[in-house]
Amino acid sequence: MNEASAAVIAATADVSLSVAETVVAVRDGRDGEHQTEDDQLFENVEDALTLLGLGGEQRTAAAALFSLRGSTLRIESVGHVNDLSRGIAVILKKDPVRPKVLEWREFTVEPDHRRQLD
């Protein structure tokens, strides 16, 4: 819940995108940017479900699907040399001892900023 996009929250909780966007706006704080100092991360899933307006069976079903932090992490890095830009995107399964790489993609950043996966 603390990392999910509004689209993922909406689809998982079966709520409108605008309701999910409200949750993300609250979570992301005054600056509207995710993962910054002013974020108001949820301390428990129940608070997020309340903000979504869920009750009854819908709340019970959603509670089983959400957690505060996911078990995967996406890292993206782009490097620039002169007019060439290349990047990598890595998806990791979190593990405190040994994270596991689930996917590794290299891509070229075109001048119009669209990525082309290799």
Tab-separated table of N, CA and C in Angstrom:
chain	number	residue	atom	x	y	z
A	1	MET	N	0.817	-1.188	0.000
A	1	MET	CA	0.000	0.000	0.000
A	1	MET	C	0.868	1.261	0.000
A	2	ASN	N	2.031	1.188	0.621
A	2	ASN	CA	2.914	2.346	0.673
A	2	ASN	C	3.737	2.533	-0.594
A	3	GLU	N	3.673	1.580	-1.507
A	3	GLU	CA	4.454	1.667	-2.731
A	3	GLU	C	3.611	1.553	-3.996
A	4	ALA	N	2.372	1.138	-3.889
A	4	ALA	CA	1.541	0.854	-5.064
A	4	ALA	C	1.077	2.116	-5.767
A	5	SER	N	0.914	1.996	-7.075
A	5	SER	CA	0.351	3.098	-7.860
A	5	SER	C	-1.156	3.155	-7.647
A	6	ALA	N	-1.746	4.271	-8.030
A	6	ALA	CA	-3.199	4.414	-7.916
A	6	ALA	C	-3.908	3.354	-8.755
A	7	ALA	N	-3.379	3.045	-9.927
A	7	ALA	CA	-4.005	2.042	-10.795
A	7	ALA	C	-4.014	0.666	-10.142
A	8	VAL	N	-2.915	0.303	-9.490
A	8	VAL	CA	-2.837	-0.996	-8.814
A	8	VAL	C	-3.790	-1.025	-7.624
A	9	ILE	N	-3.828	0.048	-6.850
A	9	ILE	CA	-4.741	0.111	-5.707
A	9	ILE	C	-6.184	0.002	-6.173
A	10	ALA	N	-6.546	0.737	-7.213
A	10	ALA	CA	-7.922	0.719	-7.726
A	10	ALA	C	-8.319	-0.674	-8.188
A	11	ALA	N	-7.447	-1.321	-8.955
A	11	ALA	CA	-7.764	-2.648	-9.480
A	11	ALA	C	-7.843	-3.687	-8.363
A	12	THR	N	-6.948	-3.619	-7.410
A	12	THR	CA	-6.907	-4.605	-6.335
A	12	THR	C	-8.074	-4.450	-5.365
A	13	ALA	N	-8.402	-3.187	-5.038
A	13	ALA	CA	-9.464	-2.933	-4.055
A	13	ALA	C	-10.842	-2.808	-4.703
A	14	ASP	N	-10.895	-2.838	-6.033
A	14	ASP	CA	-12.154	-2.679	-6.769
A	14	ASP	C	-12.842	-1.362	-6.410
A	15	VAL	N	-12.039	-0.274	-6.496
A	15	VAL	CA	-12.559	1.078	-6.284
A	15	VAL	C	-12.234	1.905	-7.528
A	16	SER	N	-12.822	3.085	-7.609
A	16	SER	CA	-12.550	3.951	-8.756
A	16	SER	C	-11.116	4.474	-8.698
A	17	LEU	N	-10.604	4.844	-9.851
A	17	LEU	CA	-9.258	5.392	-9.921
A	17	LEU	C	-9.166	6.687	-9.122
A	18	SER	N	-10.211	7.500	-9.131
A	18	SER	CA	-10.165	8.762	-8.391
A	18	SER	C	-10.061	8.523	-6.882
A	19	VAL	N	-10.727	7.495	-6.369
A	19	VAL	CA	-10.614	7.162	-4.938
A	19	VAL	C	-9.187	6.708	-4.635
A	20	ALA	N	-8.635	5.864	-5.482
A	20	ALA	CA	-7.264	5.385	-5.280
A	20	ALA	C	-6.265	6.534	-5.385
A	21	GLU	N	-6.510	7.468	-6.290
A	21	GLU	CA	-5.621	8.633	-6.426
A	21	GLU	C	-5.625	9.479	-5.160
A	22	THR	N	-6.755	9.545	-4.472
A	22	THR	CA	-6.824	10.274	-3.207
A	22	THR	C	-5.919	9.623	-2.169
A	23	VAL	N	-5.928	8.303	-2.107
A	23	VAL	CA	-5.073	7.570	-1.178
A	23	VAL	C	-3.602	7.852	-1.488
A	24	VAL	N	-3.248	7.799	-2.758
A	24	VAL	CA	-1.861	8.054	-3.163
A	24	VAL	C	-1.464	9.492	-2.838
A	25	ALA	N	-2.374	10.436	-3.054
A	25	ALA	CA	-2.078	11.849	-2.760
A	25	ALA	C	-1.803	12.049	-1.266
A	26	VAL	N	-2.599	11.407	-0.433
A	26	VAL	CA	-2.371	11.505	1.018
A	26	VAL	C	-1.028	10.878	1.372
A	27	ARG	N	-0.784	9.695	0.844
A	27	ARG	CA	0.459	8.978	1.142
A	27	ARG	C	1.693	9.752	0.687
A	28	ASP	N	1.613	10.392	-0.485
A	28	ASP	CA	2.774	11.059	-1.065
A	28	ASP	C	3.034	12.452	-0.498
A	29	GLY	N	2.173	12.933	0.395
A	29	GLY	CA	2.442	14.188	1.096
A	29	GLY	C	2.205	15.432	0.259
A	30	ARG	N	2.574	16.555	0.860
A	30	ARG	CA	2.290	17.866	0.256
A	30	ARG	C	2.957	18.080	-1.099
A	31	ASP	N	4.152	17.535	-1.294
A	31	ASP	CA	4.841	17.770	-2.565
A	31	ASP	C	4.331	16.883	-3.695
A	32	GLY	N	3.515	15.876	-3.376
A	32	GLY	CA	2.955	14.999	-4.397
A	32	GLY	C	3.954	14.036	-5.012
A	33	GLU	N	5.155	13.997	-4.483
A	33	GLU	CA	6.202	13.112	-5.003
A	33	GLU	C	6.341	11.896	-4.100
A	34	HIS	N	6.410	10.728	-4.722
A	34	HIS	CA	6.557	9.482	-3.976
A	34	HIS	C	7.990	9.340	-3.469
A	35	GLN	N	8.134	8.795	-2.279
A	35	GLN	CA	9.415	8.506	-1.643
A	35	GLN	C	10.240	9.764	-1.383
A	36	THR	N	9.585	10.771	-0.778
A	36	THR	CA	10.282	11.969	-0.318
A	36	THR	C	10.018	12.139	1.175
A	37	GLU	N	10.683	13.095	1.780
A	37	GLU	CA	10.623	13.268	3.231
A	37	GLU	C	9.228	13.542	3.772
A	38	ASP	N	8.369	14.172	2.984
A	38	ASP	CA	7.049	14.536	3.516
A	38	ASP	C	5.996	13.441	3.346
A	39	ASP	N	6.377	12.282	2.815
A	39	ASP	CA	5.407	11.197	2.643
A	39	ASP	C	4.777	10.824	3.981
A	40	GLN	N	3.518	10.472	3.930
A	40	GLN	CA	2.792	10.021	5.115
A	40	GLN	C	2.456	8.546	4.918
A	41	LEU	N	3.450	7.712	5.145
A	41	LEU	CA	3.268	6.279	4.927
A	41	LEU	C	2.271	5.710	5.925
A	42	PHE	N	1.505	4.746	5.451
A	42	PHE	CA	0.525	4.092	6.308
A	42	PHE	C	1.249	3.208	7.315
A	43	GLU	N	0.790	3.238	8.544
A	43	GLU	CA	1.376	2.394	9.580
A	43	GLU	C	0.714	1.023	9.623
A	44	ASN	N	-0.496	0.930	9.044
A	44	ASN	CA	-1.175	-0.364	8.949
A	44	ASN	C	-2.136	-0.324	7.764
A	45	VAL	N	-2.459	-1.475	7.260
A	45	VAL	CA	-3.331	-1.589	6.085
A	45	VAL	C	-4.737	-1.076	6.401
A	46	GLU	N	-5.185	-1.262	7.612
A	46	GLU	CA	-6.538	-0.847	8.000
A	46	GLU	C	-6.775	0.647	7.765
A	47	ASP	N	-5.773	1.479	8.078
A	47	ASP	CA	-5.925	2.918	7.846
A	47	ASP	C	-6.138	3.223	6.367
A	48	ALA	N	-5.401	2.536	5.510
A	48	ALA	CA	-5.543	2.742	4.069
A	48	ALA	C	-6.911	2.273	3.581
A	49	LEU	N	-7.389	1.155	4.099
A	49	LEU	CA	-8.701	0.640	3.704
A	49	LEU	C	-9.811	1.593	4.134
A	50	THR	N	-9.649	2.224	5.294
A	50	THR	CA	-10.620	3.217	5.757
A	50	THR	C	-10.638	4.406	4.813
A	51	LEU	N	-9.457	4.871	4.413
A	51	LEU	CA	-9.373	5.999	3.483
A	51	LEU	C	-9.982	5.642	2.122
A	52	LEU	N	-9.901	4.378	1.739
A	52	LEU	CA	-10.528	3.917	0.499
A	52	LEU	C	-12.048	3.825	0.625
A	53	GLY	N	-12.545	3.895	1.848
A	53	GLY	CA	-13.991	3.813	2.076
A	53	GLY	C	-14.533	2.399	2.010
A	54	LEU	N	-13.676	1.426	2.256
A	54	LEU	CA	-14.103	0.036	2.157
A	54	LEU	C	-14.716	-0.451	3.457
A	55	GLY	N	-15.736	-1.259	3.332
A	55	GLY	CA	-16.382	-1.862	4.485
A	55	GLY	C	-16.845	-3.262	4.141
A	56	GLY	N	-17.266	-4.000	5.140
A	56	GLY	CA	-17.857	-5.324	4.950
A	56	GLY	C	-16.967	-6.299	4.223
A	57	GLU	N	-17.586	-7.061	3.314
A	57	GLU	CA	-16.868	-8.103	2.582
A	57	GLU	C	-15.793	-7.528	1.670
A	58	GLN	N	-16.066	-6.344	1.095
A	58	GLN	CA	-15.079	-5.719	0.213
A	58	GLN	C	-13.803	-5.386	1.003
A	59	ARG	N	-13.978	-4.909	2.223
A	59	ARG	CA	-12.830	-4.587	3.081
A	59	ARG	C	-12.050	-5.853	3.447
A	60	THR	N	-12.775	-6.911	3.806
A	60	THR	CA	-12.137	-8.169	4.174
A	60	THR	C	-11.338	-8.734	3.005
A	61	ALA	N	-11.918	-8.703	1.821
A	61	ALA	CA	-11.237	-9.217	0.636
A	61	ALA	C	-9.992	-8.382	0.320
A	62	ALA	N	-10.105	-7.066	0.385
A	62	ALA	CA	-8.964	-6.198	0.087
A	62	ALA	C	-7.862	-6.356	1.128
A	63	ALA	N	-8.231	-6.513	2.390
A	63	ALA	CA	-7.237	-6.656	3.459
A	63	ALA	C	-6.330	-7.860	3.220
A	64	ALA	N	-6.868	-8.895	2.617
A	64	ALA	CA	-6.073	-10.093	2.346
A	64	ALA	C	-5.088	-9.888	1.192
A	65	LEU	N	-5.315	-8.860	0.377
A	65	LEU	CA	-4.496	-8.639	-0.811
A	65	LEU	C	-3.409	-7.587	-0.637
A	66	PHE	N	-3.539	-6.733	0.363
A	66	PHE	CA	-2.600	-5.623	0.535
A	66	PHE	C	-1.611	-5.874	1.656
A	67	SER	N	-0.437	-5.277	1.508
A	67	SER	CA	0.561	-5.217	2.575
A	67	SER	C	1.140	-3.804	2.544
A	68	LEU	N	1.910	-3.462	3.538
A	68	LEU	CA	2.491	-2.122	3.575
A	68	LEU	C	3.676	-1.980	2.634
A	69	ARG	N	4.408	-3.032	2.449
A	69	ARG	CA	5.561	-3.015	1.551
A	69	ARG	C	5.550	-4.291	0.723
A	70	GLY	N	5.820	-4.139	-0.558
A	70	GLY	CA	5.859	-5.296	-1.434
A	70	GLY	C	7.135	-6.093	-1.260
A	71	SER	N	7.160	-7.261	-1.849
A	71	SER	CA	8.341	-8.121	-1.749
A	71	SER	C	9.275	-7.948	-2.942
A	72	THR	N	8.909	-7.040	-3.873
A	72	THR	CA	9.769	-6.784	-5.018
A	72	THR	C	10.121	-5.304	-5.077
A	73	LEU	N	11.196	-5.009	-5.768
A	73	LEU	CA	11.695	-3.647	-5.899
A	73	LEU	C	12.179	-3.447	-7.320
A	74	ARG	N	11.826	-2.319	-7.923
A	74	ARG	CA	12.307	-1.974	-9.259
A	74	ARG	C	13.334	-0.867	-9.123
A	75	ILE	N	14.490	-1.064	-9.735
A	75	ILE	CA	15.551	-0.060	-9.752
A	75	ILE	C	15.837	0.262	-11.207
A	76	GLU	N	15.856	1.547	-11.525
A	76	GLU	CA	16.143	1.975	-12.884
A	76	GLU	C	17.251	3.010	-12.828
A	77	SER	N	18.239	2.857	-13.709
A	77	SER	CA	19.358	3.792	-13.760
A	77	SER	C	19.632	4.144	-15.213
A	78	VAL	N	19.850	5.436	-15.476
A	78	VAL	CA	20.140	5.905	-16.826
A	78	VAL	C	21.458	6.673	-16.780
A	79	GLY	N	22.340	6.358	-17.717
A	79	GLY	CA	23.614	7.065	-17.838
A	79	GLY	C	23.676	7.823	-19.145
A	80	HIS	N	24.375	8.947	-19.120
A	80	HIS	CA	24.479	9.810	-20.303
A	80	HIS	C	25.948	10.086	-20.622
A	81	VAL	N	26.322	9.902	-21.880
A	81	VAL	CA	27.649	10.269	-22.370
A	81	VAL	C	27.428	10.985	-23.689
A	82	ASN	N	27.806	12.256	-23.719
A	82	ASN	CA	27.560	13.097	-24.894
A	82	ASN	C	26.080	13.023	-25.256
A	83	ASP	N	25.758	12.572	-26.466
A	83	ASP	CA	24.349	12.519	-26.867
A	83	ASP	C	23.766	11.105	-26.794
A	84	LEU	N	24.482	10.189	-26.159
A	84	LEU	CA	24.019	8.814	-26.011
A	84	LEU	C	23.525	8.593	-24.585
A	85	SER	N	22.357	7.988	-24.456
A	85	SER	CA	21.804	7.657	-23.138
A	85	SER	C	21.375	6.195	-23.139
A	86	ARG	N	21.867	5.460	-22.149
A	86	ARG	CA	21.507	4.057	-21.995
A	86	ARG	C	21.104	3.831	-20.546
A	87	GLY	N	20.302	2.792	-20.346
A	87	GLY	CA	19.864	2.523	-18.993
A	87	GLY	C	19.685	1.050	-18.734
A	88	ILE	N	19.499	0.757	-17.456
A	88	ILE	CA	19.143	-0.588	-17.030
A	88	ILE	C	17.954	-0.494	-16.092
A	89	ALA	N	17.118	-1.505	-16.136
A	89	ALA	CA	16.002	-1.643	-15.203
A	89	ALA	C	16.105	-3.042	-14.606
A	90	VAL	N	16.097	-3.110	-13.281
A	90	VAL	CA	16.255	-4.373	-12.575
A	90	VAL	C	15.069	-4.542	-11.630
A	91	ILE	N	14.506	-5.733	-11.617
A	91	ILE	CA	13.461	-6.068	-10.649
A	91	ILE	C	14.048	-7.110	-9.710
A	92	LEU	N	14.021	-6.763	-8.408
A	92	LEU	CA	14.597	-7.623	-7.380
A	92	LEU	C	13.523	-8.168	-6.462
A	93	LYS	N	13.708	-9.383	-6.001
A	93	LYS	CA	12.910	-9.921	-4.904
A	93	LYS	C	13.681	-9.590	-3.638
A	94	LYS	N	13.027	-8.839	-2.742
A	94	LYS	CA	13.710	-8.407	-1.525
A	94	LYS	C	14.023	-9.591	-0.620
A	95	ASP	N	15.225	-9.578	-0.080
A	95	ASP	CA	15.656	-10.567	0.893
A	95	ASP	C	16.791	-9.922	1.679
A	96	PRO	N	16.704	-9.901	3.004
A	96	PRO	CA	17.735	-9.215	3.788
A	96	PRO	C	19.125	-9.837	3.656
A	97	VAL	N	19.198	-11.111	3.297
A	97	VAL	CA	20.491	-11.771	3.183
A	97	VAL	C	21.005	-11.732	1.746
A	98	ARG	N	20.132	-12.098	0.806
A	98	ARG	CA	20.572	-12.179	-0.587
A	98	ARG	C	19.406	-11.875	-1.525
A	99	PRO	N	19.284	-10.624	-1.974
A	99	PRO	CA	18.215	-10.299	-2.930
A	99	PRO	C	18.390	-11.098	-4.224
A	100	LYS	N	17.281	-11.416	-4.864
A	100	LYS	CA	17.321	-12.211	-6.090
A	100	LYS	C	16.882	-11.338	-7.265
A	101	VAL	N	17.672	-11.340	-8.335
A	101	VAL	CA	17.328	-10.603	-9.553
A	101	VAL	C	16.280	-11.404	-10.306
A	102	LEU	N	15.086	-10.811	-10.463
A	102	LEU	CA	14.010	-11.469	-11.202
A	102	LEU	C	14.043	-11.100	-12.676
A	103	GLU	N	14.477	-9.867	-12.953
A	103	GLU	CA	14.541	-9.413	-14.352
A	103	GLU	C	15.578	-8.314	-14.467
A	104	TRP	N	16.276	-8.307	-15.605
A	104	TRP	CA	17.292	-7.292	-15.903
A	104	TRP	C	17.083	-6.892	-17.358
A	105	ARG	N	16.850	-5.623	-17.608
A	105	ARG	CA	16.668	-5.139	-18.981
A	105	ARG	C	17.571	-3.943	-19.219
A	106	GLU	N	18.190	-3.915	-20.371
A	106	GLU	CA	18.948	-2.746	-20.791
A	106	GLU	C	18.129	-2.034	-21.857
A	107	PHE	N	18.217	-0.706	-21.880
A	107	PHE	CA	17.446	0.051	-22.852
A	107	PHE	C	18.206	1.294	-23.281
A	108	THR	N	17.844	1.774	-24.469
A	108	THR	CA	18.385	3.011	-25.010
A	108	THR	C	17.344	4.095	-24.842
A	109	VAL	N	17.773	5.257	-24.401
A	109	VAL	CA	16.863	6.389	-24.281
A	109	VAL	C	17.016	7.202	-25.563
A	110	GLU	N	15.962	7.247	-26.338
A	110	GLU	CA	15.978	7.978	-27.601
A	110	GLU	C	15.913	9.481	-27.327
A	111	PRO	N	16.299	10.298	-28.282
A	111	PRO	CA	16.265	11.754	-28.081
A	111	PRO	C	14.896	12.283	-27.647
A	112	ASP	N	13.807	11.624	-28.070
A	112	ASP	CA	12.474	12.082	-27.646
A	112	ASP	C	12.082	11.436	-26.326
A	113	HIS	N	13.043	10.802	-25.629
A	113	HIS	CA	12.901	10.234	-24.292
A	113	HIS	C	12.053	8.973	-24.219
A	114	ARG	N	11.731	8.358	-25.333
A	114	ARG	CA	11.038	7.072	-25.279
A	114	ARG	C	12.080	5.986	-25.154
A	115	ARG	N	11.825	5.027	-24.271
A	115	ARG	CA	12.772	3.927	-24.082
A	115	ARG	C	12.526	2.843	-25.109
A	116	GLN	N	13.608	2.277	-25.574
A	116	GLN	CA	13.560	1.152	-26.482
A	116	GLN	C	14.221	-0.027	-25.774
A	117	LEU	N	13.451	-1.049	-25.403
A	117	LEU	CA	14.020	-2.210	-24.724
A	117	LEU	C	14.812	-3.053	-25.710
A	118	ASP	N	15.958	-3.552	-25.230
A	118	ASP	CA	16.780	-4.446	-26.060
A	118	ASP	C	16.330	-5.863	-25.879
